[in-house]
mmCIF file of C-alpha atoms in Angstrom:
data_model
loop_
_atom_site.group_PDB
_atom_site.id
_atom_site.type_symbol
_atom_site.label_atom_id
_atom_site.label_comp_id
_atom_site.label_asym_id
_atom_site.label_seq_id
_atom_site.Cartn_x
_atom_site.Cartn_y
_atom_site.Cartn_z
ATOM 1 C CA MET A 1 -18.077 -96.900 -130.438
ATOM 2 C CA LYS A 2 -18.808 -99.236 -133.291
ATOM 3 C CA MET A 3 -20.223 -96.331 -135.294
ATOM 4 C CA LYS A 4 -17.066 -94.294 -134.561
ATOM 5 C CA THR A 5 -14.879 -97.130 -135.800
ATOM 6 C CA THR A 6 -16.875 -97.389 -139.012
ATOM 7 C CA VAL A 7 -16.648 -93.664 -139.640
ATOM 8 C CA LEU A 8 -12.879 -93.564 -139.101
ATOM 9 C CA THR A 9 -12.352 -96.638 -141.264
ATOM 10 C CA ALA A 10 -14.319 -95.113 -144.118
ATOM 11 C CA ALA A 11 -12.504 -91.809 -143.699
ATOM 12 C CA ILE A 12 -9.076 -93.404 -143.993
ATOM 13 C CA ALA A 13 -10.088 -95.414 -147.033
ATOM 14 C CA ALA A 14 -11.518 -92.322 -148.683
ATOM 15 C CA ALA A 15 -8.419 -90.294 -147.913
ATOM 16 C CA LEU A 16 -6.063 -92.928 -149.321
ATOM 17 C CA GLY A 17 -8.156 -94.231 -152.191
ATOM 18 C CA LEU A 18 -7.638 -97.809 -150.949
ATOM 19 C CA GLN A 19 -9.804 -100.668 -149.719
ATOM 20 C CA THR A 20 -11.751 -99.940 -146.541
ATOM 21 C CA GLY A 21 -10.861 -101.181 -143.138
ATOM 22 C CA LEU A 22 -8.741 -100.052 -140.241
ATOM 23 C CA PRO A 23 -9.853 -102.053 -137.240
ATOM 24 C CA GLY A 24 -10.331 -100.621 -133.828
ATOM 25 C CA HIS A 25 -11.197 -97.153 -132.622
ATOM 26 C CA VAL A 26 -8.960 -94.110 -132.474
ATOM 27 C CA LEU A 27 -8.929 -91.634 -129.610
ATOM 28 C CA ALA A 28 -7.976 -88.024 -130.253
ATOM 29 C CA GLU A 29 -4.791 -86.914 -128.543
ATOM 30 C CA GLY A 30 -5.532 -85.434 -125.144
ATOM 31 C CA SER A 31 -8.727 -87.439 -124.575
ATOM 32 C CA GLY A 32 -8.877 -88.978 -121.160
ATOM 33 C CA SER A 33 -6.113 -86.709 -119.848
ATOM 34 C CA SER A 34 -8.048 -83.536 -119.037
ATOM 35 C CA THR A 35 -8.905 -82.513 -115.508
ATOM 36 C CA GLY A 36 -12.575 -81.889 -116.299
ATOM 37 C CA GLY A 37 -14.695 -78.772 -116.556
ATOM 38 C CA ALA A 38 -13.946 -75.764 -118.721
ATOM 39 C CA ALA A 39 -10.169 -76.063 -118.273
ATOM 40 C CA GLY A 40 -10.238 -79.681 -119.435
ATOM 41 C CA SER A 41 -12.336 -78.789 -122.464
ATOM 42 C CA LYS A 42 -9.934 -76.013 -123.411
ATOM 43 C CA THR A 43 -6.948 -78.378 -123.074
ATOM 44 C CA THR A 44 -8.591 -80.990 -125.282
ATOM 45 C CA ALA A 45 -9.695 -78.404 -127.841
ATOM 46 C CA SER A 46 -6.194 -76.916 -127.962
ATOM 47 C CA ALA A 47 -4.588 -80.349 -128.467
ATOM 48 C CA ASN A 48 -7.070 -81.223 -131.193
ATOM 49 C CA SER A 49 -6.532 -77.883 -132.902
ATOM 50 C CA HIS A 50 -2.756 -78.342 -132.895
ATOM 51 C CA ALA A 51 -3.046 -81.918 -134.188
ATOM 52 C CA GLU A 52 -5.294 -80.761 -137.011
ATOM 53 C CA ALA A 53 -2.869 -77.975 -137.949
ATOM 54 C CA VAL A 54 0.075 -80.387 -138.072
ATOM 55 C CA TYR A 55 -1.964 -82.879 -140.069
ATOM 56 C CA LYS A 56 -3.099 -80.322 -142.641
ATOM 57 C CA ALA A 57 0.434 -78.968 -143.029
ATOM 58 C CA ALA A 58 1.701 -82.481 -143.826
ATOM 59 C CA LEU A 59 -0.803 -83.252 -146.567
ATOM 60 C CA PRO A 60 0.677 -80.981 -149.296
ATOM 61 C CA LEU A 61 4.117 -82.474 -148.649
ATOM 62 C CA LEU A 62 2.698 -85.905 -149.479
ATOM 63 C CA SER A 63 1.267 -84.857 -152.841
ATOM 64 C CA SER A 64 4.447 -85.143 -154.916
ATOM 65 C CA SER A 65 7.440 -87.483 -154.957
ATOM 66 C CA ALA A 66 9.654 -84.423 -155.421
ATOM 67 C CA ARG A 67 8.781 -83.449 -151.857
ATOM 68 C CA LEU A 68 9.588 -86.814 -150.273
ATOM 69 C CA PRO A 69 12.681 -85.604 -148.374
ATOM 70 C CA GLU A 70 10.721 -82.647 -147.017
ATOM 71 C CA ALA A 71 7.745 -84.851 -146.112
ATOM 72 C CA ILE A 72 9.926 -87.363 -144.276
ATOM 73 C CA LYS A 73 11.675 -84.668 -142.249
ATOM 74 C CA TYR A 74 8.337 -83.115 -141.336
ATOM 75 C CA LEU A 75 6.770 -86.398 -140.246
ATOM 76 C CA ASN A 76 9.841 -87.396 -138.259
ATOM 77 C CA SER A 77 9.672 -84.128 -136.331
ATOM 78 C CA ASN A 78 5.921 -83.696 -135.934
ATOM 79 C CA ILE A 79 4.069 -87.015 -136.099
ATOM 80 C CA TYR A 80 3.986 -87.188 -132.301
ATOM 81 C CA ALA A 81 1.552 -84.261 -132.291
ATOM 82 C CA VAL A 82 -1.255 -85.838 -134.315
ATOM 83 C CA THR A 83 -3.894 -88.404 -133.399
ATOM 84 C CA PRO A 84 -3.426 -92.125 -134.182
ATOM 85 C CA TYR A 85 -5.999 -91.778 -136.971
ATOM 86 C CA GLN A 86 -4.134 -88.863 -138.522
ATOM 87 C CA ALA A 87 -0.752 -90.547 -138.092
ATOM 88 C CA THR A 88 -2.084 -93.634 -139.850
ATOM 89 C CA VAL A 89 -3.370 -91.641 -142.812
ATOM 90 C CA LEU A 90 -0.097 -89.723 -143.140
ATOM 91 C CA THR A 91 2.197 -92.745 -142.959
ATOM 92 C CA LEU A 92 0.130 -94.732 -145.434
ATOM 93 C CA LYS A 93 0.131 -91.769 -147.780
ATOM 94 C CA LEU A 94 3.906 -91.701 -147.433
ATOM 95 C CA GLU A 95 4.102 -95.383 -148.351
ATOM 96 C CA ASN A 96 1.795 -94.811 -151.337
ATOM 97 C CA LEU A 97 4.126 -92.062 -152.522
ATOM 98 C CA HIS A 98 7.170 -94.294 -152.037
ATOM 99 C CA LYS A 99 5.565 -97.008 -154.148
ATOM 100 C CA ALA A 100 4.484 -94.608 -156.872
ATOM 101 C CA ALA A 101 7.946 -93.064 -157.192
ATOM 102 C CA LEU A 102 9.896 -96.324 -157.045
ATOM 103 C CA LYS A 103 9.907 -97.049 -160.794
ATOM 104 C CA ALA A 104 11.377 -93.658 -161.575
ATOM 105 C CA TRP A 105 14.148 -94.254 -159.066
ATOM 106 C CA GLU A 106 14.774 -97.725 -160.459
ATOM 107 C CA SER A 107 15.250 -96.221 -163.913
ATOM 108 C CA LYS A 108 17.872 -93.829 -162.594
ATOM 109 C CA PHE A 109 19.829 -96.652 -160.993
ATOM 110 C CA MET A 110 19.568 -99.015 -163.967
ATOM 111 C CA ASN A 111 21.695 -96.684 -166.078
ATOM 112 C CA SER A 112 24.701 -98.757 -167.211
ATOM 113 C CA ILE A 113 27.194 -96.121 -166.058
ATOM 114 C CA VAL A 114 25.619 -95.991 -162.597
ATOM 115 C CA GLN A 115 25.630 -99.774 -162.374
ATOM 116 C CA ARG A 116 29.306 -99.947 -163.308
ATOM 117 C CA LYS A 117 30.249 -97.289 -160.750
ATOM 118 C CA LEU A 118 28.248 -98.991 -157.999
ATOM 119 C CA THR A 119 30.055 -102.264 -158.640
ATOM 120 C CA SER A 120 33.302 -100.715 -157.480
ATOM 121 C CA VAL A 121 31.987 -98.837 -154.420
ATOM 122 C CA TYR A 122 29.064 -100.891 -153.058
ATOM 123 C CA LYS A 123 29.295 -102.146 -149.479
ATOM 124 C CA ALA A 124 26.655 -104.520 -148.171
ATOM 125 C CA GLY A 125 24.454 -103.122 -145.430
ATOM 126 C CA ILE A 126 25.670 -99.542 -145.728
ATOM 127 C CA SER A 127 23.081 -96.778 -145.964
ATOM 128 C CA MET A 128 22.691 -94.600 -149.040
ATOM 129 C CA ALA A 129 23.914 -91.580 -147.061
ATOM 130 C CA LYS A 130 27.053 -93.259 -145.744
ATOM 131 C CA LEU A 131 27.858 -94.753 -149.125
ATOM 132 C CA ALA A 132 27.456 -91.303 -150.700
ATOM 133 C CA ASP A 133 29.829 -89.783 -148.138
ATOM 134 C CA SER A 134 32.456 -92.433 -148.893
ATOM 135 C CA ILE A 135 32.816 -91.755 -152.624
ATOM 136 C CA ASP A 136 34.308 -88.928 -154.688
ATOM 137 C CA ASP A 137 32.152 -89.245 -157.820
ATOM 138 C CA THR A 138 29.927 -86.153 -157.725
ATOM 139 C CA SER A 139 27.027 -87.423 -159.835
ATOM 140 C CA LEU A 140 26.841 -90.802 -158.092
ATOM 141 C CA ARG A 141 27.129 -89.181 -154.688
ATOM 142 C CA SER A 142 24.250 -86.850 -155.541
ATOM 143 C CA LEU A 143 22.070 -89.738 -156.747
ATOM 144 C CA LEU A 144 22.707 -91.818 -153.637
ATOM 145 C CA LYS A 145 22.155 -88.901 -151.283
ATOM 146 C CA SER A 146 18.917 -87.908 -152.985
ATOM 147 C CA ALA A 147 17.587 -91.477 -152.987
ATOM 148 C CA GLY A 148 18.461 -91.926 -149.329
ATOM 149 C CA GLU A 149 16.807 -88.671 -148.314
ATOM 150 C CA SER A 150 13.726 -89.750 -150.274
ATOM 151 C CA GLY A 151 13.397 -92.880 -148.136
ATOM 152 C CA TYR A 152 15.034 -95.634 -150.200
ATOM 153 C CA LYS A 153 17.871 -98.045 -149.538
ATOM 154 C CA LEU A 154 20.188 -99.840 -151.939
ATOM 155 C CA GLU A 155 19.827 -103.561 -152.676
ATOM 156 C CA THR A 156 21.619 -105.922 -155.024
ATOM 157 C CA ALA A 157 20.690 -109.174 -156.765
ATOM 158 C CA GLU A 158 21.949 -111.041 -159.812
ATOM 159 C CA GLY A 159 24.744 -108.531 -160.230
ATOM 160 C CA SER A 160 22.456 -105.492 -160.389
ATOM 161 C CA PHE A 161 21.887 -102.646 -157.930
ATOM 162 C CA PHE A 162 18.479 -101.122 -157.311
ATOM 163 C CA PRO A 163 16.608 -99.020 -154.739
ATOM 164 C CA VAL A 164 13.895 -100.420 -152.461
ATOM 165 C CA ILE A 165 11.647 -98.731 -149.934
ATOM 166 C CA ASP A 166 13.445 -98.481 -146.608
ATOM 167 C CA TYR A 167 10.687 -99.904 -144.422
ATOM 168 C CA ALA A 168 13.001 -100.048 -141.443
ATOM 169 C CA ALA A 169 12.667 -96.254 -141.331
ATOM 170 C CA TYR A 170 8.915 -96.640 -140.830
ATOM 171 C CA ARG A 171 9.508 -98.242 -137.447
ATOM 172 C CA LYS A 172 9.820 -94.808 -135.879
ATOM 173 C CA TYR A 173 6.129 -94.273 -136.667
ATOM 174 C CA ARG A 174 4.919 -97.473 -135.018
ATOM 175 C CA VAL A 175 4.039 -95.950 -131.655
ATOM 176 C CA TYR A 176 1.808 -93.330 -133.281
ATOM 177 C CA VAL A 177 -0.386 -95.388 -135.640
ATOM 178 C CA THR A 178 -3.205 -97.904 -135.216
ATOM 179 C CA ALA A 179 -2.413 -101.474 -134.142
ATOM 180 C CA ASP A 180 -2.757 -103.102 -137.560
ATOM 181 C CA ILE A 181 -0.472 -100.614 -139.287
ATOM 182 C CA ARG A 182 2.001 -100.894 -136.416
ATOM 183 C CA ASN A 183 2.190 -104.626 -137.071
ATOM 184 C CA TYR A 184 2.295 -104.052 -140.825
ATOM 185 C CA PHE A 185 5.361 -101.840 -140.492
ATOM 186 C CA SER A 186 7.035 -104.530 -138.378
ATOM 187 C CA ILE A 187 6.390 -107.144 -141.062
ATOM 188 C CA MET A 188 7.669 -104.920 -143.850
ATOM 189 C CA GLY A 189 10.634 -103.787 -141.770
ATOM 190 C CA THR A 190 11.695 -107.408 -141.394
ATOM 191 C CA GLU A 191 11.604 -107.756 -145.181
ATOM 192 C CA THR A 192 13.801 -104.678 -145.551
ATOM 193 C CA ASP A 193 16.300 -105.758 -142.903
ATOM 194 C CA LEU A 194 16.796 -109.158 -144.491
ATOM 195 C CA PRO A 195 15.015 -110.088 -147.730
ATOM 196 C CA SER A 196 14.018 -113.732 -147.876
ATOM 197 C CA SER A 197 15.590 -114.484 -151.241
ATOM 198 C CA LYS A 198 18.013 -113.374 -153.915
ATOM 199 C CA ASP A 199 19.067 -114.843 -157.220
ATOM 200 C CA ASN A 200 16.210 -117.409 -157.145
ATOM 201 C CA GLY A 201 17.339 -118.810 -153.823
ATOM 202 C CA LEU A 202 16.446 -118.412 -150.155
ATOM 203 C CA ILE A 203 18.938 -116.466 -148.058
ATOM 204 C CA ILE A 204 17.165 -116.966 -144.734
ATOM 205 C CA SER A 205 16.738 -120.233 -142.868
ATOM 206 C CA TRP A 206 13.829 -122.586 -143.428
ATOM 207 C CA GLY A 207 12.755 -121.854 -139.878
ATOM 208 C CA ASP A 208 12.636 -118.136 -140.585
ATOM 209 C CA VAL A 209 10.629 -118.738 -143.764
ATOM 210 C CA ALA A 210 7.953 -120.626 -141.830
ATOM 211 C CA ALA A 211 8.043 -118.203 -138.898
ATOM 212 C CA ARG A 212 7.455 -115.219 -141.186
ATOM 213 C CA ALA A 213 4.560 -117.012 -142.850
ATOM 214 C CA LEU A 214 3.082 -117.664 -139.414
ATOM 215 C CA ALA A 215 3.418 -113.986 -138.427
ATOM 216 C CA GLN A 216 1.770 -112.876 -141.663
ATOM 217 C CA GLU A 217 -1.072 -115.348 -141.170
ATOM 218 C CA GLU A 218 -1.588 -113.970 -137.660
ATOM 219 C CA PHE A 219 -1.885 -110.460 -139.113
ATOM 220 C CA ILE A 220 -4.467 -111.666 -141.656
ATOM 221 C CA GLN A 221 -6.519 -113.329 -138.932
ATOM 222 C CA SER A 222 -6.235 -110.402 -136.503
ATOM 223 C CA TYR A 223 -6.882 -107.558 -138.943
ATOM 224 C CA PRO A 224 -9.112 -108.863 -141.762
ATOM 225 C CA LYS A 225 -10.314 -105.333 -142.596
ATOM 226 C CA SER A 226 -6.947 -103.620 -142.415
ATOM 227 C CA ASN A 227 -6.104 -101.130 -145.111
ATOM 228 C CA ARG A 228 -2.992 -103.190 -145.842
ATOM 229 C CA ILE A 229 -4.583 -106.646 -145.783
ATOM 230 C CA SER A 230 -4.008 -107.190 -149.525
ATOM 231 C CA ALA A 231 -0.291 -106.449 -149.239
ATOM 232 C CA VAL A 232 0.160 -108.877 -146.365
ATOM 233 C CA LYS A 233 -1.889 -111.563 -148.121
ATOM 234 C CA ALA A 234 0.363 -111.302 -151.178
ATOM 235 C CA LEU A 235 3.462 -111.596 -149.004
ATOM 236 C CA TYR A 236 1.951 -114.532 -147.136
ATOM 237 C CA SER A 237 1.244 -116.360 -150.402
ATOM 238 C CA THR A 238 4.927 -116.062 -151.340
ATOM 239 C CA TYR A 239 6.068 -117.402 -147.986
ATOM 240 C CA VAL A 240 3.672 -120.336 -148.105
ATOM 241 C CA THR A 241 5.104 -121.303 -151.498
ATOM 242 C CA ASN A 242 8.641 -120.952 -150.164
ATOM 243 C CA THR A 243 7.793 -123.080 -147.133
ATOM 244 C CA PHE A 244 6.356 -126.005 -149.058
ATOM 245 C CA TYR A 245 8.400 -125.815 -152.251
ATOM 246 C CA GLY A 246 11.482 -123.679 -151.684
ATOM 247 C CA GLN A 247 12.948 -121.863 -154.683
ATOM 248 C CA ASN A 248 14.798 -122.929 -157.820
ATOM 249 C CA ASN A 249 18.230 -122.619 -156.244
ATOM 250 C CA THR A 250 17.100 -123.821 -152.816
ATOM 251 C CA PRO A 251 14.429 -126.485 -153.427
ATOM 252 C CA LEU A 252 12.758 -128.129 -150.458
ATOM 253 C CA PHE A 253 13.456 -131.505 -152.082
ATOM 254 C CA HIS A 254 16.911 -132.110 -153.542
ATOM 255 C CA TYR A 255 16.865 -132.549 -157.283
ATOM 256 C CA ASP A 256 19.127 -135.616 -157.337
ATOM 257 C CA ASN A 257 17.499 -137.931 -154.786
ATOM 258 C CA LEU A 258 14.167 -136.159 -154.045
ATOM 259 C CA GLU A 259 14.950 -136.153 -150.325
ATOM 260 C CA MET A 260 13.685 -133.318 -148.148
ATOM 261 C CA ASP A 261 16.330 -130.817 -147.085
ATOM 262 C CA LEU A 262 17.534 -131.923 -143.658
ATOM 263 C CA GLU A 263 17.659 -128.414 -142.220
ATOM 264 C CA ALA A 264 14.074 -127.808 -143.331
ATOM 265 C CA GLN A 265 13.012 -131.093 -141.766
ATOM 266 C CA LYS A 266 14.523 -130.082 -138.419
ATOM 267 C CA ALA A 267 13.185 -126.534 -138.586
ATOM 268 C CA TYR A 268 9.613 -127.515 -139.423
ATOM 269 C CA SER A 269 9.528 -130.268 -136.817
ATOM 270 C CA GLY A 270 10.795 -127.835 -134.200
ATOM 271 C CA LEU A 271 8.232 -125.193 -135.154
ATOM 272 C CA LEU A 272 5.377 -127.678 -134.936
ATOM 273 C CA ALA A 273 6.595 -128.880 -131.542
ATOM 274 C CA LYS A 274 6.466 -125.332 -130.163
ATOM 275 C CA ASN A 275 3.187 -124.220 -131.736
ATOM 276 C CA ASN A 276 -0.333 -125.534 -131.856
ATOM 277 C CA GLY A 277 -3.790 -124.119 -132.247
ATOM 278 C CA SER A 278 -6.071 -123.123 -135.059
ATOM 279 C CA SER A 279 -3.478 -121.897 -137.536
ATOM 280 C CA PRO A 280 -4.397 -123.181 -141.031
ATOM 281 C CA PHE A 281 -0.747 -122.793 -142.044
ATOM 282 C CA LEU A 282 0.474 -125.002 -139.192
ATOM 283 C CA GLN A 283 -2.273 -127.532 -139.830
ATOM 284 C CA LYS A 284 -1.151 -127.899 -143.449
ATOM 285 C CA LEU A 285 2.478 -128.082 -142.389
ATOM 286 C CA ASP A 286 1.658 -130.699 -139.769
ATOM 287 C CA GLY A 287 -0.174 -132.873 -142.289
ATOM 288 C CA PHE A 288 2.710 -132.418 -144.714
ATOM 289 C CA MET A 289 5.340 -133.469 -142.180
ATOM 290 C CA LYS A 290 3.347 -136.498 -140.989
ATOM 291 C CA LEU A 291 3.028 -137.698 -144.568
ATOM 292 C CA LEU A 292 6.744 -137.216 -145.151
ATOM 293 C CA LYS A 293 7.681 -139.025 -141.961
ATOM 294 C CA ASP A 294 5.769 -142.076 -143.132
ATOM 295 C CA ASN A 295 7.698 -142.248 -146.422
ATOM 296 C CA GLY A 296 11.178 -141.428 -145.190
ATOM 297 C CA TYR A 297 11.001 -137.686 -146.060
ATOM 298 C CA LYS A 298 11.044 -138.212 -149.797
ATOM 299 C CA LEU A 299 9.031 -136.567 -152.514
ATOM 300 C CA ASP A 300 6.701 -139.199 -153.954
ATOM 301 C CA ASP A 301 3.270 -139.310 -155.557
ATOM 302 C CA SER A 302 1.448 -139.037 -152.223
ATOM 303 C CA VAL A 303 3.380 -135.898 -151.257
ATOM 304 C CA THR A 304 2.875 -134.407 -154.705
ATOM 305 C CA GLU A 305 -0.867 -134.986 -154.469
ATOM 306 C CA TYR A 306 -0.958 -133.449 -150.993
ATOM 307 C CA LEU A 307 0.769 -130.329 -152.276
ATOM 308 C CA LYS A 308 -1.551 -130.068 -155.266
ATOM 309 C CA SER A 309 -4.551 -130.324 -152.960
ATOM 310 C CA GLU A 310 -3.471 -128.275 -149.936
ATOM 311 C CA VAL A 311 -0.842 -125.870 -151.284
ATOM 312 C CA PRO A 312 -1.428 -125.477 -155.032
ATOM 313 C CA GLN A 313 0.951 -123.243 -156.911
ATOM 314 C CA SER A 314 -0.651 -120.464 -158.919
#
């Protein structure tokens, strides 16, 4: 089984052109469900043949960003028919395509005319498709519809509007892929549903910041060879910084009196009371909070030195 895992891991990495590593083994669809004998072999062979046909038909659709709408429709309708290994390859290829095409979509939305039009019609939380249906402007409606069908959603920050990958849409694939990618889509879906920050400030609670960091750390510990380990590590680094420092417009320590934000103090204390174990993140947070408790929750030289040592900023 170990050899099978290694072969599948290498195959996925080769197919995607990414770092190796998808933990765990993958069983072909139909395995374990046959009744035995010649009939069982035929059933398994037929299932495998169908899965391979579906898989091969999907690959050309994932070769060009121009075919994103077609690829998404095909995967949504047929991903159930392939094996977990094949589903993982296809969904990660879809994400690769989304990332590669994002800059081109950003350029289309950054047009000053588009920005001005969006200012008057934008509604927070509404999908691209619904927003397109609600407006009369033909060119803007076409842009929004096309972006939505290609798998993007509309976001806004600092007065600008821009597309981002709609990771919430990837949740429909979770039951078909390997465990690490299932968890990866959950993490990224959370980021899509509610980004952690806008305009250089946190827009989620301090408790949520720390909880997301903890979930990302758990992924890193559970799936060290995952194909998406680098992406989660980068996200985790951001959340660690936000936990221990905050952001410019929501600093952990108030600029005027250097006191720790009261809500953060309560949230971190509550998190530590509920969790224990071998989490390096929680161990650093625990040491941080003990030090702060001793000095009245104020930023002083001892706290600054602790941060420099345990949570240095890059």
